[in-house]
Short mmCIF file of C-alpha atoms and ligand atoms in Angstrom, two decimals:
data_model
loop_
_atom_site.label_atom_id
_atom_site.label_comp_id
_atom_site.label_asym_id
_atom_site.label_seq_id
_atom_site.Cartn_x
_atom_site.Cartn_y
_atom_site.Cartn_z
CA UNK A 1 108.31 99.56 102.94
CA UNK A 2 111.49 99.27 105.07
CA UNK A 3 112.48 102.71 106.47
CA UNK A 4 116.20 101.93 105.70
CA UNK A 5 117.65 105.41 104.87
CA UNK A 6 118.73 106.05 108.34
CA UNK A 7 119.51 102.18 108.98
CA UNK A 8 123.44 101.24 108.85
CA UNK A 9 125.26 97.88 108.91
CA UNK A 10 128.13 97.76 111.12
CA UNK A 11 130.69 95.50 110.06
CA UNK A 12 133.67 94.08 111.98
CA UNK A 13 135.94 92.84 109.12
CA UNK A 14 138.48 90.15 109.21
CA UNK A 15 136.50 86.91 109.50
CA UNK A 16 137.11 84.41 107.05
CA UNK A 17 133.80 83.43 105.42
CA UNK A 18 132.90 79.65 105.11
CA UNK A 19 129.72 78.12 104.39
CA UNK A 20 126.75 77.43 102.17
CA UNK A 21 124.40 80.14 100.74
CA UNK A 22 121.48 79.73 98.84
CA UNK A 23 121.10 82.45 96.07
CA UNK A 24 118.01 84.68 95.61
CA UNK A 25 115.96 84.85 92.50
CA UNK A 26 117.02 87.50 90.22
CA UNK A 27 115.66 91.03 90.73
CA UNK A 28 116.45 91.90 86.99
CA UNK A 29 114.25 88.98 86.02
CA UNK A 30 111.22 89.63 88.45
CA UNK A 31 110.96 93.00 87.62
CA UNK A 32 110.35 92.29 83.58
CA UNK A 33 108.17 89.22 84.56
CA UNK A 34 105.81 91.08 86.77
CA UNK A 35 105.55 93.75 84.29
CA UNK A 36 104.55 90.86 81.70
CA UNK A 37 101.92 89.59 84.19
CA UNK A 38 99.96 92.37 83.04
CA UNK A 39 99.26 90.86 79.69
CA UNK A 40 98.29 87.58 80.88
CA UNK A 41 94.50 87.54 81.58
CA UNK A 42 94.18 85.88 84.97
CA UNK A 43 96.34 84.80 87.73
CA UNK A 44 100.11 84.65 87.38
CA UNK A 45 102.52 82.79 89.80
CA UNK A 46 106.17 83.48 90.27
CA UNK A 47 108.16 81.26 92.37
CA UNK A 48 111.70 82.19 93.47
CA UNK A 49 110.65 85.87 93.54
CA UNK A 50 113.20 87.85 95.81
CA UNK A 51 112.04 90.26 98.72
CA UNK A 52 113.46 93.14 97.57
CA UNK A 53 112.29 96.60 97.80
CA UNK A 54 112.17 97.22 94.12
CA UNK A 55 110.10 94.10 94.15
CA UNK A 56 107.64 95.73 96.41
CA UNK A 57 107.56 98.84 94.26
CA UNK A 58 106.47 96.87 91.33
CA UNK A 59 103.78 95.27 93.15
CA UNK A 60 102.50 98.68 94.15
CA UNK A 61 102.56 99.72 90.49
CA UNK A 62 100.58 96.52 89.71
CA UNK A 63 98.13 97.45 92.23
CA UNK A 64 97.94 100.60 91.57
CA UNK A 65 96.74 99.86 87.80
CA UNK A 66 94.12 97.24 89.18
CA UNK A 67 95.86 93.94 89.43
CA UNK A 68 95.67 91.86 92.89
CA UNK A 69 99.02 90.98 94.03
CA UNK A 70 100.04 88.60 97.17
CA UNK A 71 103.07 87.24 98.54
CA UNK A 72 103.76 84.26 100.37
CA UNK A 73 107.38 83.58 101.04
CA UNK A 74 108.99 83.65 97.67
CA UNK A 75 106.06 83.14 95.71
CA UNK A 76 104.35 86.27 94.24
CA UNK A 77 100.69 85.88 92.65
CA UNK A 78 99.48 88.57 90.37
CA UNK A 79 95.90 88.63 89.15
CA UNK A 80 95.72 90.47 85.97
CA UNK A 81 92.01 89.81 85.20
CA UNK A 82 90.71 93.40 85.52
CA UNK A 83 93.29 95.78 85.06
CA UNK A 84 91.82 99.36 84.54
CA UNK A 85 94.33 102.09 85.34
CA UNK A 86 96.78 103.06 82.68
CA UNK A 87 98.82 105.75 84.47
CA UNK A 88 101.84 104.89 86.74
CA UNK A 89 101.85 108.14 89.13
CA UNK A 90 105.39 110.14 89.87
CA UNK A 91 105.90 109.09 93.03
CA UNK A 92 105.71 105.03 91.93
CA UNK A 93 107.98 105.77 88.95
CA UNK A 94 110.83 107.49 91.23
CA UNK A 95 110.73 104.56 93.60
CA UNK A 96 112.28 102.64 90.65
CA UNK A 97 113.79 103.76 87.56
CA UNK A 98 113.19 100.50 85.89
CA UNK A 99 109.43 100.99 85.91
CA UNK A 100 109.63 101.97 82.36
CA UNK A 101 109.71 98.21 82.00
CA UNK A 102 105.81 98.50 82.49
CA UNK A 103 105.67 100.79 79.14
CA UNK A 104 105.64 97.87 76.53
CA UNK A 105 103.29 95.35 78.86
CA UNK A 106 100.76 98.61 79.60
CA UNK A 107 100.56 99.46 75.93
CA UNK A 108 99.95 95.77 74.82
CA UNK A 109 97.49 95.13 77.48
CA UNK A 110 95.53 98.66 77.62
CA UNK A 111 96.63 100.05 74.10
CA UNK A 112 97.47 103.40 76.19
CA UNK A 113 99.59 104.43 79.15
CA UNK A 114 100.77 107.24 80.76
CA UNK A 115 104.11 107.57 83.22
CA UNK A 116 106.40 109.99 84.56
CA UNK A 117 109.57 110.36 82.53
CA UNK A 118 111.99 108.07 84.31
CA UNK A 119 114.77 110.91 84.23
CA UNK A 120 118.47 110.52 85.56
CA UNK A 121 119.35 107.97 88.05
CA UNK A 122 122.27 107.09 90.32
CA UNK A 123 124.23 105.71 87.29
CA UNK A 124 123.77 108.62 84.91
CA UNK A 125 121.31 109.96 82.54
CA UNK A 126 120.12 106.38 81.57
CA UNK A 127 118.02 107.74 78.25
CA UNK A 128 115.24 105.72 76.91
CA UNK A 129 115.59 106.63 73.35
CA UNK A 130 115.83 102.96 72.01
CA UNK A 131 112.44 102.05 73.82
CA UNK A 132 110.47 105.17 72.50
CA UNK A 133 111.84 104.69 68.87
CA UNK A 134 111.34 101.28 68.75
CA UNK A 135 107.60 101.64 69.94
CA UNK A 136 106.95 104.08 67.67
CA UNK A 137 108.03 101.97 64.79
CA UNK A 138 105.38 99.52 66.13
CA UNK A 139 102.48 102.08 65.65
CA UNK A 140 102.74 103.63 69.32
CA UNK A 141 102.07 107.25 69.37
CA UNK A 142 104.15 108.85 72.17
CA UNK A 143 104.19 112.29 73.53
CA UNK A 144 106.78 113.82 76.12
CA UNK A 145 104.83 116.51 78.29
CA UNK A 146 105.42 118.10 81.59
CA UNK A 147 107.52 115.42 82.53
CA UNK A 148 105.17 112.49 81.53
CA UNK A 149 105.52 110.22 78.67
CA UNK A 150 101.88 109.88 77.09
CA UNK A 151 101.75 106.73 75.02
CA UNK A 152 98.71 105.17 72.87
CA UNK A 153 98.49 102.99 69.99
CA UNK A 154 95.07 104.20 68.36
CA UNK A 155 95.25 101.58 65.66
CA UNK A 156 96.80 98.94 67.84
CA UNK A 157 100.56 97.90 67.88
CA UNK A 158 102.03 96.03 64.71
CA UNK A 159 104.92 94.26 64.02
CA UNK A 160 108.27 95.82 62.90
CA UNK A 161 111.91 95.20 61.91
CA UNK A 162 113.70 96.77 64.63
CA UNK A 163 117.57 97.49 64.65
CA UNK A 164 118.66 98.58 68.06
CA UNK A 165 121.98 100.64 67.87
CA UNK A 166 122.97 99.35 71.16
CA UNK A 167 121.75 95.54 72.83
CA UNK A 168 119.90 97.46 75.37
CA UNK A 169 118.44 95.40 78.24
CA UNK A 170 115.42 97.42 79.03
CA UNK A 171 114.56 98.22 75.39
CA UNK A 172 114.81 94.51 74.23
CA UNK A 173 112.66 93.54 76.94
CA UNK A 174 109.93 96.46 76.27
CA UNK A 175 109.96 95.60 72.62
CA UNK A 176 109.48 91.45 73.90
CA UNK A 177 106.37 93.00 75.85
CA UNK A 178 104.89 95.00 73.33
CA UNK A 179 105.32 92.40 70.52
CA UNK A 180 103.91 89.49 71.94
CA UNK A 181 100.22 90.62 71.44
CA UNK A 182 101.13 92.83 68.47
CA UNK A 183 99.56 91.99 64.99
CA UNK A 184 102.26 90.22 62.64
CA UNK A 185 106.04 89.63 63.17
CA UNK A 186 108.53 91.74 65.07
CA UNK A 187 112.17 91.32 64.43
CA UNK A 188 114.96 92.46 66.89
CA UNK A 189 118.54 92.84 65.43
CA UNK A 190 121.16 93.48 67.86
CA UNK A 191 118.97 92.30 70.56
CA UNK A 192 120.57 91.87 74.42
CA UNK A 193 121.16 88.50 75.13
CA UNK A 194 121.18 88.55 79.00
CA UNK A 195 119.83 85.51 80.69
CA UNK A 196 116.96 87.91 82.12
CA UNK A 197 115.80 88.12 78.35
CA UNK A 198 115.72 84.46 77.97
CA UNK A 199 113.87 84.10 81.22
CA UNK A 200 111.34 86.67 80.28
CA UNK A 201 110.66 84.92 76.72
CA UNK A 202 110.49 81.77 78.57
CA UNK A 203 107.59 82.86 80.58
CA UNK A 204 105.85 84.59 77.71
CA UNK A 205 106.09 81.53 75.86
CA UNK A 206 104.45 79.56 78.54
CA UNK A 207 101.71 82.10 78.44
CA UNK A 208 101.24 81.45 74.79
CA UNK A 209 103.48 83.91 73.00
CA UNK A 210 105.44 82.98 69.97
CA UNK A 211 109.23 83.91 70.44
CA UNK A 212 112.34 82.59 68.41
CA UNK A 213 115.94 83.35 69.33
CA UNK A 214 115.76 84.70 72.65
CA UNK A 215 119.43 84.73 74.10
CA UNK A 216 120.91 85.22 70.42
CA UNK A 217 121.23 88.64 68.63
CA UNK A 218 118.13 88.30 66.78
CA UNK A 219 114.76 87.69 68.30
CA UNK A 220 111.57 87.06 66.23
CA UNK A 221 108.13 87.37 67.85
CA UNK A 222 104.98 86.27 65.93
CA UNK A 223 102.39 88.25 67.71
CA UNK A 224 99.19 86.42 69.26
CA UNK A 225 95.83 87.82 70.12
CA UNK A 226 96.21 87.36 73.84
CA UNK A 227 98.08 85.67 76.63
CA UNK A 228 96.88 83.47 79.44
CA UNK A 229 98.70 83.37 82.89
CA UNK A 230 101.27 80.64 83.77
CA UNK A 231 103.19 79.63 86.63
CA UNK A 232 107.08 80.17 86.43
CA UNK A 233 110.36 80.34 88.56
CA UNK A 234 112.60 83.27 88.53
CA UNK A 235 116.20 82.30 87.56
CA UNK A 236 118.89 82.81 90.01
CA UNK A 237 120.33 86.16 90.64
CA UNK A 238 123.81 85.91 88.91
CA UNK A 239 125.07 89.46 90.32
CA UNK A 240 123.88 88.57 93.98
CA UNK A 241 125.94 85.42 93.60
CA UNK A 242 128.91 87.04 91.86
CA UNK A 243 128.79 89.55 94.93
CA UNK A 244 129.19 86.51 97.70
CA UNK A 245 131.63 85.19 95.71
CA UNK A 246 133.49 88.27 95.88
CA UNK A 247 132.64 88.53 99.37
CA UNK A 248 134.15 85.10 100.20
CA UNK A 249 137.25 85.60 98.10
CA UNK A 250 138.06 88.97 99.69
CA UNK A 251 138.11 87.19 103.25
CA UNK A 252 140.05 84.27 101.81
CA UNK A 253 137.29 82.27 102.33
CA UNK A 254 135.46 78.82 101.18
CA UNK A 255 131.84 79.16 99.93
CA UNK A 256 129.02 76.86 98.19
CA UNK A 257 126.49 78.32 96.43
CA UNK A 258 123.10 76.62 95.75
CA UNK A 259 120.10 77.84 93.67
CA UNK A 260 122.61 79.33 90.99
CA UNK A 261 123.57 78.96 87.52
CA UNK A 262 127.10 78.91 86.98
CA UNK A 263 126.52 79.05 83.31
CA UNK A 264 125.28 82.60 83.49
CA UNK A 265 128.26 83.52 85.44
CA UNK A 266 131.16 82.75 82.93
CA UNK A 267 132.25 86.41 82.18
CA UNK A 268 133.52 86.34 85.77
CA UNK A 269 134.23 83.32 86.84
CA UNK A 270 136.86 83.16 84.68
CA UNK A 271 138.36 86.21 85.73
CA UNK A 272 138.22 85.00 89.26
CA UNK A 273 140.15 81.84 88.35
CA UNK A 274 142.40 83.89 86.67
CA UNK A 275 143.12 85.64 89.93
CA UNK A 276 143.94 82.39 91.43
CA UNK A 277 140.56 81.16 92.79
CA UNK A 278 139.22 77.73 92.30
CA UNK A 279 135.64 76.94 91.27
CA UNK A 280 134.17 73.90 90.82
CA UNK A 281 130.33 73.67 89.28
CA UNK A 282 128.13 70.76 90.07
CA UNK A 283 124.90 69.61 88.17
CA UNK A 284 121.54 70.91 90.32
CA UNK A 285 122.83 74.52 90.32
CA UNK A 286 125.79 74.14 92.99
CA UNK A 287 129.02 75.84 92.81
CA UNK A 288 131.97 75.36 95.24
CA UNK A 289 134.31 78.25 95.59
CA UNK A 290 137.88 78.30 97.33
CA UNK A 291 140.31 81.36 97.26
CA UNK A 292 142.27 80.57 100.82
CA UNK A 293 145.44 82.80 99.57
CA UNK A 294 145.74 86.13 98.73
CA UNK A 295 144.46 86.65 95.00
CA UNK A 296 146.44 88.11 92.00
CA UNK A 297 145.38 91.35 90.39
CA UNK A 298 142.52 90.80 87.81
CA UNK A 299 143.28 90.90 84.26
CA UNK A 300 142.03 94.21 82.59
CA UNK A 301 138.32 94.12 82.70
CA UNK A 302 136.06 96.24 80.39
CA UNK A 303 132.23 95.89 81.39
CA UNK A 304 130.27 94.44 78.16
CA UNK A 305 126.86 93.33 77.46
CA UNK A 306 126.19 89.49 78.11
CA UNK A 307 128.14 87.41 77.82
CA UNK A 308 130.91 89.65 78.41
CA UNK A 309 131.70 90.79 82.19
CA UNK A 310 128.85 92.50 83.86
CA UNK A 311 128.58 96.10 84.58
CA UNK A 312 126.59 95.01 87.75
CA UNK A 313 129.30 93.32 89.10
CA UNK A 314 132.29 95.81 88.32
CA UNK A 315 131.65 97.42 91.98
CA UNK A 316 132.06 94.50 93.89
CA UNK A 317 135.16 93.69 91.71
CA UNK A 318 137.08 96.72 92.56
CA UNK A 319 136.26 95.87 96.18
CA UNK A 320 137.87 92.40 95.66
CA UNK A 321 140.81 93.86 93.75
CA UNK A 322 141.63 96.50 96.20
CA UNK A 323 143.51 93.61 98.58
CA UNK A 324 144.53 91.64 95.49
CA UNK A 325 148.39 91.30 94.65
CA UNK A 326 149.11 93.99 92.12
CA UNK A 327 147.49 96.39 89.90
CA UNK A 328 144.13 95.76 88.24
CA UNK A 329 142.60 98.26 85.67
CA UNK A 330 138.85 98.45 84.85
CA UNK A 331 137.26 100.24 82.03
CA UNK A 332 133.31 100.91 82.23
CA UNK A 333 131.84 100.71 78.88
CA UNK A 334 127.82 100.64 79.99
CA UNK A 335 127.49 103.33 82.17
CA UNK A 336 129.09 106.83 82.73
CA UNK A 337 128.68 107.51 86.45
CA UNK A 338 129.68 103.56 87.71
CA UNK A 339 132.58 104.53 89.94
CA UNK A 340 130.60 106.54 92.71
CA UNK A 341 132.15 104.12 95.21
CA UNK A 342 135.34 104.58 94.58
CA UNK A 343 135.84 107.64 97.07
CA UNK A 344 134.16 105.59 99.80
CA UNK A 345 136.77 102.30 98.95
CA UNK A 346 139.48 104.85 99.47
CA UNK A 347 138.32 105.60 102.81
CA UNK A 348 138.40 102.17 103.59
CA UNK A 349 142.00 102.19 102.59
CA UNK A 350 141.88 101.25 99.11
CA UNK A 351 144.36 102.56 96.60
CA UNK A 352 141.96 103.73 93.52
CA UNK A 353 142.36 106.49 91.01
CA UNK A 354 139.57 107.13 88.42
CA UNK A 355 140.07 108.67 85.10
CA UNK A 356 136.51 109.03 83.24
CA UNK A 357 135.79 105.77 82.45
CA UNK A 358 138.96 103.83 83.39
CA UNK A 359 139.61 102.86 86.94
CA UNK A 360 143.19 101.49 88.50
CA UNK A 361 143.10 99.70 91.63
CA UNK A 362 146.46 99.16 93.16
CA UNK A 363 146.16 96.24 95.60
CA UNK A 364 147.27 96.95 99.28
CA UNK A 365 147.67 94.52 102.18
CA UNK A 366 145.44 95.67 104.43
CA UNK A 367 141.92 97.75 104.55
CA UNK A 368 140.98 99.56 107.64
CA UNK A 369 137.16 100.27 108.70
CA UNK A 370 135.88 103.56 108.21
CA UNK A 371 132.25 105.07 108.17
CA UNK A 372 131.18 105.05 104.48
CA UNK A 373 127.93 105.53 102.31
CA UNK A 374 126.46 103.84 99.55
CA UNK A 375 125.32 105.90 96.70
CA UNK A 376 123.94 103.44 94.85
CA UNK A 377 123.14 99.46 94.62
CA UNK A 378 125.94 97.76 93.36
CA UNK A 379 128.79 100.08 94.85
CA UNK A 380 126.72 99.58 98.23
CA UNK A 381 127.70 96.00 97.98
CA UNK A 382 131.14 96.76 97.09
CA UNK A 383 131.65 98.94 100.06
CA UNK A 384 130.10 95.88 102.11
CA UNK A 385 132.50 93.52 100.53
CA UNK A 386 135.52 95.71 101.22
CA UNK A 387 134.22 96.22 105.28
CA UNK A 388 134.42 92.42 105.42
CA UNK A 389 138.36 92.55 105.03
CA UNK A 390 138.82 95.73 106.71
CA UNK A 391 140.64 95.64 110.07
CA UNK A 392 138.34 96.81 112.71
CA UNK A 393 134.88 98.30 112.59
CA UNK A 394 133.09 99.70 109.56
CA UNK A 395 129.69 101.61 109.48
CA UNK A 396 127.77 101.62 105.67
CA UNK A 397 124.87 103.86 105.25
CA UNK A 398 122.82 104.09 102.18
CA UNK A 399 120.94 100.97 102.78
CA UNK A 400 117.89 101.84 100.82
CA UNK A 401 120.11 101.13 97.63
CA UNK A 402 121.32 97.72 98.83
CA UNK A 403 117.95 96.73 99.96
CA UNK A 404 116.82 97.10 96.29
CA UNK A 405 119.19 94.26 95.06
CA UNK A 406 120.13 92.06 97.94
CA UNK A 407 117.76 90.21 100.10
CA UNK A 408 118.80 90.68 103.63
CA UNK A 409 122.42 91.07 102.83
CA UNK A 410 123.42 91.16 106.52
CA UNK A 411 121.57 87.76 107.13
CA UNK A 412 122.99 86.01 104.26
CA UNK A 413 126.67 87.27 105.14
CA UNK A 414 126.22 86.46 109.08
CA UNK A 415 124.96 82.81 108.06
CA UNK A 416 128.46 82.14 106.52
CA UNK A 417 130.44 83.88 109.30
CA UNK A 418 130.60 87.28 108.71
CA UNK A 419 130.33 89.71 111.97
CA UNK A 420 127.70 92.21 110.44
CA UNK A 421 124.32 93.58 112.07
CA UNK A 422 122.12 96.44 111.08
CA UNK A 423 121.33 99.03 113.35
C1 UD1 E 501 119.50 96.62 82.99
C2 UD1 E 501 119.66 96.30 84.36
C3 UD1 E 501 121.15 96.83 84.97
C4 UD1 E 501 122.16 96.43 84.27
C5 UD1 E 501 121.83 97.02 82.91
C6 UD1 E 501 123.22 96.68 81.64
C7 UD1 E 501 117.49 95.97 84.87
C8 UD1 E 501 116.34 96.19 85.98
N1 UD1 E 501 118.54 96.56 85.07
O1 UD1 E 501 119.42 98.06 82.79
O2 UD1 E 501 120.99 96.06 86.15
O3 UD1 E 501 123.32 97.34 84.70
O4 UD1 E 501 120.92 96.19 81.91
O5 UD1 E 501 123.56 95.11 82.08
O6 UD1 E 501 117.20 94.84 84.34
N2 UD1 E 501 120.80 103.48 76.76
C9 UD1 E 501 120.43 104.27 75.87
N3 UD1 E 501 119.37 104.11 75.42
C10 UD1 E 501 118.12 103.60 75.73
C11 UD1 E 501 118.23 102.59 76.60
C12 UD1 E 501 119.67 102.61 77.13
O7 UD1 E 501 121.23 104.87 75.23
O8 UD1 E 501 117.25 103.87 75.22
C13 UD1 E 501 122.14 102.98 77.33
C14 UD1 E 501 122.13 103.52 78.74
O9 UD1 E 501 122.08 105.00 79.00
C15 UD1 E 501 123.43 102.50 79.09
C16 UD1 E 501 123.26 101.45 78.08
O10 UD1 E 501 122.35 101.84 77.03
O11 UD1 E 501 124.61 103.29 79.01
C17 UD1 E 501 123.13 100.16 78.80
O12 UD1 E 501 121.50 100.22 79.04
P1 UD1 E 501 120.42 99.16 79.32
O13 UD1 E 501 121.10 97.89 78.63
O14 UD1 E 501 119.02 99.49 78.52
O15 UD1 E 501 120.42 98.93 80.58
P2 UD1 E 501 118.94 98.77 81.57
O16 UD1 E 501 117.69 97.82 80.92
O17 UD1 E 501 118.75 100.30 82.04
#
């Protein structure tokens, strides 16, 4: 593991970004796919798997339960022929809150699992009641004791008609993972429709699962006795792609993105265009962005489940809007604690006020370099975005958060002209 809690990024702002960048594989797809590999009796091969500390943490969990994991460049191989462990210890759970996505897969494969309760995280409480209630309806017995979740399915898992009160991404993934080898049919109503759900369903289908409706609000899964491994390529990271666009836009730059899926990004591409940027998409996962002039303020943004404006791109957008011409308003509807980067943005010269779940950004002409610290992943990306446009030098700490979701962000930005280095 990279010891990055003492590392810093030094950014000399004011350089216009220009060039071509390849977008890495999606963190939020790679993690459930690695968990899904537990269900396949043999060797799964995942291509376009990003080099991120969260992916390393998922591989450590897989190794702990008996899978053999190896990485060669962006290909990760997981051999789950002989899984034996059914417990994820506290230290591994704490490394990555989203390890809760192992719950459905381990229950499906081993019929039991014990993991420490994920608890709160940088974005707020993040409850898992929807995951637990759905799995209980599928026959799981789940106890919560001494900070651990003890789950078992003594008579096996069975299908159920499940109605989610909110289209939770993690709950939809856990249900999919549990349902593919459960007895009978499972229906998920008000399912999450994110591209990462479709990627997971595509992978599971290649392994022999029977799934209809992924990407829609109702998903129907017909359980099969067992899954076989397959080879799969992780979809491109739409949030990393969006962050690079914000970085280019705030420096009045010009960018070609390759290995991206513009159709997954319409929620925020439309906003960028409304702000005055021009975007052209081509076949083969290519996109051209130009925003040579100062952008106008954004229309009011409400973060929403897919295909709405993603909560994960809200923070980099607040950074972008901090130098736009006019006032932008953001309403964060998904997580209660997703404006933690704002006080740090203010240190960089932004004029922003927050009130509960609303944030008002008054665009200023110029930001100024400062010493700031990331408190979570996307907030960290927002600080880097702002620093790229700030006059003078910025020092950004908290890189352990940024490295969870961006593959060597400083190298990517340097390759398109940024003056940024890690010390
Ligand atoms: C996933 C993404 C995260 C993204 C989020 C929303 C991964 C690894 N992470 O997180 O980057 O920001 O989707 O797009 O894919 N909730 C409950 N009870 C539950 C589950 C969720 O109340 O049992 C609430 C959460 O507290 C939150 C909202 O639902 O307020 C959304 O959560 P969810 O869609 O589950 O997000 P994650 O899967 O945790």
